[in-house]
Amino acid sequence: MPSPDRITVMVVDDHPMMRTGLREALQASERIEVVAEAGDGEEALRVALEVQPDVVVMDVLMPVKDGVDACRELLEQQPGTRVLMMTASTRMDAVIDAVAAGATGYLQKDAGPEQLVAAVVDVAKDRLQVSDEIVREVFAMLRTDEGPRSSRVVERLTRKERATLVLFASGRSYAAIAEAGGNSAVTVRNRLNRIQDKVGVQSKQQLVIWAVRQGLLDDMEVGLEL
């Protein structure tokens, strides 16, 4: 049985050697206990819902169902779980995908064992684990192709909707936003779905991009209005 004082972790990667390396690095810490593994996104979703780990460390690119889709579906059904996405890719759209799917953290696969353990501990505490440098690069990339701002659509959002969107687009998980607003993660998810309908986008990734292009993250104090 997992110790109640430890962070329970599930490791998901389609390469057995990578799973072994991740497991060994994590279990070297007295604060972490690896309780499950999976080799693809479909298996990850099934096992995570059964085991209910505190944190899922998951590869982005996998067969059957990729990590981003698995992350999104897992958090819709089990919003209390935290997800740390890992990839060897340096593409900025991978970061956007991970954050938009609800991941609390994003880490390169070449990170050392100490970085991995520290990221898992922070993610378990619901602290966003995306470096400031990556965030700046993502936002810069989005702004280079920004179209005209749609102030009319922004004005259709309620105060709570704008605050929720700002927090989500800045990388906060459903659970963290719910705690800030004194409601449930399901309420946050439903509110984001309504925002999607209002602004006319099809995914959470597109919603994050839309928020950045509208300049909503220029004033982070809006996120304090929940």
XYZ file of C-alpha atoms in Angstrom:
226
model
C 0.000 0.000 0.000
C 1.315 3.492 -0.839
C 2.429 5.567 2.133
C 0.040 8.465 2.872
C 3.126 10.654 3.353
C 4.405 9.974 -0.167
C 3.406 11.344 -3.548
C 1.988 8.497 -5.624
C 3.099 8.618 -9.250
C 2.189 6.830 -12.447
C 4.773 6.709 -15.260
C 3.563 6.664 -18.881
C 5.897 6.188 -21.864
C 5.820 3.850 -24.852
C 9.525 2.966 -24.423
C 10.127 0.381 -21.653
C 13.687 1.604 -21.048
C 12.450 5.169 -20.550
C 9.789 3.983 -18.101
C 12.456 2.082 -16.183
C 14.700 5.126 -16.027
C 11.877 7.398 -14.881
C 10.739 4.894 -12.266
C 14.226 4.460 -10.843
C 14.869 8.203 -10.741
C 11.579 8.865 -8.965
C 11.801 6.002 -6.482
C 15.255 7.176 -5.415
C 13.368 9.945 -3.598
C 11.805 9.098 -0.256
C 8.968 11.493 -1.073
C 7.735 9.573 -4.128
C 6.244 6.135 -4.746
C 5.650 4.859 -8.281
C 2.401 2.900 -8.133
C 1.690 2.177 -11.814
C 3.020 2.302 -15.368
C 1.493 2.390 -18.848
C 2.811 2.184 -22.396
C 0.275 4.300 -24.309
C -2.361 6.952 -23.709
C -5.321 4.581 -23.801
C -3.787 2.292 -21.184
C -2.727 5.328 -19.155
C -6.279 6.628 -18.984
C -7.680 3.277 -17.910
C -5.028 2.583 -15.262
C -4.982 6.127 -13.877
C -8.729 6.088 -13.308
C -8.316 2.832 -11.419
C -5.191 3.662 -9.379
C -5.851 7.419 -8.933
C -2.232 8.548 -8.521
C -1.382 12.012 -7.237
C 0.737 12.740 -10.316
C 0.971 11.219 -13.793
C 4.336 11.666 -15.543
C 3.419 11.232 -19.208
C 5.134 11.348 -22.583
C 3.541 13.641 -25.155
C 4.021 11.463 -28.250
C 2.696 7.909 -27.885
C 0.779 5.360 -29.978
C -2.956 4.571 -29.718
C -3.714 7.832 -27.863
C -1.143 10.591 -27.430
C -0.291 12.159 -24.091
C -2.137 15.405 -24.737
C -5.454 13.684 -25.477
C -4.956 11.292 -22.561
C -4.206 14.230 -20.257
C -7.303 16.119 -21.344
C -9.604 13.112 -20.940
C -8.087 12.115 -17.613
C -8.531 15.570 -16.091
C -12.108 15.774 -17.308
C -12.904 12.570 -15.410
C -10.460 12.934 -12.519
C -9.624 16.636 -12.070
C -7.769 16.076 -8.788
C -4.884 14.329 -10.561
C -1.868 16.397 -11.613
C -0.080 15.740 -14.916
C 3.583 16.392 -15.723
C 4.100 16.123 -19.481
C 7.497 15.065 -20.837
C 8.878 15.165 -24.374
C 12.097 15.260 -26.351
C 10.522 17.814 -28.691
C 11.473 21.481 -28.485
C 8.475 22.624 -30.534
C 6.525 25.402 -28.853
C 3.202 24.007 -30.004
C 3.917 20.964 -27.829
C 4.043 23.264 -24.801
C 0.797 24.954 -25.821
C -0.868 21.579 -26.308
C 0.270 20.366 -22.882
C -0.837 23.463 -20.982
C -4.114 23.712 -22.887
C -4.856 20.073 -22.045
C -4.632 20.978 -18.366
C -1.132 19.743 -17.537
C 0.360 21.394 -14.461
C 3.916 20.869 -15.676
C 6.052 20.392 -18.766
C 9.587 18.978 -18.719
C 12.148 18.062 -21.359
C 13.265 14.427 -21.372
C 16.898 15.432 -21.026
C 16.202 16.859 -17.557
C 18.249 15.325 -14.768
C 16.849 13.131 -11.962
C 16.870 16.005 -9.464
C 14.921 18.223 -11.865
C 12.397 15.444 -12.431
C 11.837 14.836 -8.728
C 11.561 18.575 -8.017
C 9.050 18.984 -10.859
C 6.900 16.111 -9.575
C 6.911 17.547 -6.036
C 5.920 20.984 -7.312
C 3.230 19.607 -9.624
C 1.786 17.583 -6.739
C 1.417 20.893 -4.880
C -0.342 22.342 -7.955
C 2.546 24.649 -8.788
C 2.894 25.343 -12.499
C 6.097 23.790 -13.851
C 6.740 25.586 -17.128
C 9.856 27.719 -17.250
C 9.438 31.478 -17.669
C 11.650 31.279 -20.747
C 9.332 28.785 -22.438
C 6.257 30.825 -21.517
C 7.814 33.974 -23.018
C 8.723 32.105 -26.201
C 5.223 30.694 -26.537
C 3.579 34.077 -26.079
C 6.049 35.737 -28.468
C 5.299 33.077 -31.085
C 1.570 33.622 -30.737
C 1.835 37.398 -30.997
C 3.838 37.289 -34.226
C 0.751 36.025 -36.006
C -1.989 37.774 -34.107
C -4.898 38.986 -36.123
C -7.100 41.937 -35.228
C -8.388 41.799 -31.698
C -12.054 41.072 -31.263
C -13.036 43.426 -28.451
C -16.727 42.761 -29.020
C -16.272 39.077 -28.215
C -14.146 39.866 -25.149
C -16.872 42.182 -23.885
C -19.352 39.286 -24.034
C -17.421 37.468 -21.321
C -18.549 37.951 -17.742
C -16.075 39.029 -15.050
C -15.813 35.463 -13.742
C -15.363 34.083 -17.234
C -12.522 36.492 -17.985
C -10.841 35.750 -14.670
C -11.184 32.001 -15.224
C -9.800 32.268 -18.747
C -6.809 34.350 -17.632
C -5.899 31.800 -14.967
C -6.368 28.857 -17.335
C -4.374 30.456 -20.151
C -1.554 31.224 -17.719
C -1.313 27.519 -16.950
C -3.420 27.010 -13.820
C -5.121 23.626 -13.476
C -8.896 23.206 -13.072
C -8.323 22.395 -9.400
C -6.239 25.513 -8.752
C -8.800 27.768 -10.446
C -11.603 26.098 -8.522
C -9.808 26.697 -5.237
C -9.223 30.353 -6.091
C -12.920 30.834 -6.858
C -14.334 28.695 -4.075
C -16.099 26.254 -6.387
C -15.499 22.857 -8.007
C -13.235 21.728 -10.840
C -16.368 20.619 -12.712
C -17.734 24.175 -12.477
C -14.464 25.507 -13.894
C -14.545 23.002 -16.763
C -18.152 23.895 -17.604
C -17.358 27.612 -17.478
C -14.447 27.125 -19.901
C -16.729 25.159 -22.203
C -19.178 28.090 -22.209
C -16.319 30.466 -22.996
C -15.309 28.256 -25.923
C -18.848 28.501 -27.278
C -18.896 32.290 -26.867
C -15.609 32.922 -28.648
C -16.170 30.233 -31.281
C -13.166 27.946 -30.833
C -13.125 24.165 -30.922
C -10.503 23.235 -28.319
C -8.816 24.385 -25.129
C -5.599 24.873 -27.088
C -7.357 27.316 -29.418
C -8.889 29.005 -26.388
C -5.444 29.644 -24.869
C -4.191 31.037 -28.174
C -7.273 33.261 -28.477
C -6.789 34.624 -24.947
C -3.155 35.505 -25.614
C -3.991 37.182 -28.913
C -6.702 39.254 -27.264
C -4.143 40.546 -24.765
C -6.039 39.116 -21.802
C -2.827 38.015 -20.124
C -1.387 41.528 -20.262
C -3.233 42.291 -17.038
C -2.817 39.304 -14.717
C -4.763 41.126 -11.981
C -7.901 40.141 -13.883
C -7.251 36.609 -12.689
C -7.675 37.761 -9.107
C -11.312 38.743 -9.693
C -12.807 35.277 -9.216
